[in-house]
Tab-separated table of C-alpha atoms in Angstrom:
chain	number	residue	atom	x	y	z
A	1216	MET	CA	-24.342	-192.585	203.067
A	1217	PHE	CA	-24.251	-188.811	202.881
A	1218	ILE	CA	-21.207	-186.697	202.236
A	1219	ILE	CA	-21.016	-183.120	203.477
A	1220	GLN	CA	-18.408	-181.196	201.515
A	1221	TYR	CA	-17.001	-178.188	203.344
A	1222	GLN	CA	-13.918	-176.194	202.398
A	1223	GLU	CA	-12.636	-178.856	199.997
A	1224	VAL	CA	-12.901	-181.524	202.708
A	1225	ASN	CA	-15.297	-184.445	202.440
A	1226	ILE	CA	-16.944	-185.458	205.683
A	1227	VAL	CA	-18.541	-188.862	205.223
A	1228	ILE	CA	-21.493	-189.512	207.490
A	1229	THR	CA	-23.909	-192.408	207.543
A	1230	ILE	CA	-27.368	-190.935	208.029
A	1231	THR	CA	-30.541	-192.977	208.195
A	1232	THR	CA	-33.207	-190.416	209.127
A	1233	ASN	CA	-34.255	-186.913	208.179
A	1234	ARG	CA	-33.630	-185.821	211.775
A	1235	GLU	CA	-30.019	-187.067	211.602
A	1236	LEU	CA	-29.567	-185.077	208.393
A	1237	ALA	CA	-30.846	-181.908	210.089
A	1238	GLN	CA	-28.581	-182.529	213.093
A	1239	SER	CA	-25.585	-182.968	210.782
A	1240	VAL	CA	-26.385	-179.653	209.109
A	1241	ILE	CA	-26.599	-177.953	212.505
A	1242	LYS	CA	-23.219	-179.469	213.470
A	1243	ALA	CA	-21.613	-178.290	210.215
A	1244	ILE	CA	-22.944	-174.766	210.818
A	1245	GLN	CA	-21.614	-174.789	214.394
A	1246	ASP	CA	-18.223	-176.075	213.249
A	1247	SER	CA	-18.002	-173.290	210.659
A	1248	LYS	CA	-18.147	-170.655	213.432
A	1249	ILE	CA	-20.475	-168.466	211.321
A	1250	SER	CA	-22.909	-166.359	213.333
A	1251	LYS	CA	-26.584	-167.128	212.941
A	1252	GLU	CA	-27.213	-163.580	211.727
A	1253	GLU	CA	-24.559	-163.864	209.012
A	1254	LEU	CA	-25.857	-167.272	207.939
A	1255	LEU	CA	-29.449	-166.038	207.718
A	1256	GLN	CA	-28.349	-163.080	205.631
A	1257	LYS	CA	-26.416	-165.324	203.234
A	1258	ILE	CA	-29.263	-167.800	202.753
A	1259	GLU	CA	-31.935	-165.097	202.740
A	1260	LEU	CA	-34.153	-166.596	205.434
A	1261	THR	CA	-35.662	-165.104	208.549
A	1262	GLU	CA	-34.876	-166.731	211.877
A	1263	LYS	CA	-38.418	-168.139	211.996
A	1264	GLU	CA	-38.134	-169.608	208.474
A	1265	TYR	CA	-34.750	-171.132	209.373
A	1266	ASP	CA	-36.100	-172.720	212.558
A	1267	ILE	CA	-39.178	-174.080	210.760
A	1268	LEU	CA	-36.991	-175.524	208.008
A	1269	LEU	CA	-34.760	-177.359	210.490
A	1270	GLN	CA	-37.774	-178.745	212.362
A	1271	LYS	CA	-39.496	-180.137	209.265
A	1272	GLU	CA	-40.452	-183.778	209.640
A	1273	SER	CA	-39.498	-184.294	206.004
A	1274	PHE	CA	-36.188	-182.345	206.109
A	1275	SER	CA	-34.587	-183.093	202.743
A	1276	ILE	CA	-31.265	-182.889	200.963
A	1277	ASP	CA	-32.568	-179.788	199.192
A	1278	ASP	CA	-33.362	-178.229	202.586
A	1279	ALA	CA	-29.894	-179.144	203.843
A	1280	ASN	CA	-28.217	-177.645	200.800
A	1281	LYS	CA	-30.273	-174.451	201.075
A	1282	ILE	CA	-28.794	-173.927	204.544
A	1283	LEU	CA	-25.303	-175.261	203.834
A	1284	LYS	CA	-24.777	-172.895	200.900
A	1285	GLY	CA	-24.350	-170.207	203.578
A	1286	ILE	CA	-21.041	-171.811	204.551
A	1287	ASN	CA	-20.107	-172.888	201.011
A	1288	ALA	CA	-20.886	-176.507	201.794
A	1289	TYR	CA	-23.273	-179.057	200.364
A	1290	VAL	CA	-24.618	-182.554	200.882
A	1291	SER	CA	-24.326	-185.293	198.320
A	1292	VAL	CA	-25.557	-188.859	198.470
A	1293	THR	CA	-23.657	-192.037	197.806
A	1294	TYR	CA	-25.617	-195.256	197.585
A	1295	CYS	CA	-23.966	-198.287	199.089
A	1296	TYR	CA	-25.341	-201.690	198.237
A	1297	ARG	CA	-24.836	-204.611	200.554
């Protein structure tokens, strides 16, 4: 289970793949209403670097947090045992 924290609100999402993690980051960015240009400036990436990062097969929590810091958000992991 992953938790995306944004503006003091925890959004709990069950994510099972790296692609789902990247899609959740994209959704959080869209929901924040920040422009792509402003986001790129805040996270100090070019548009090409940003696109490559999101398309990585092995998109990681570190990658997610690098992008999410642009909207003052982050991902944390909670392990749930069955």
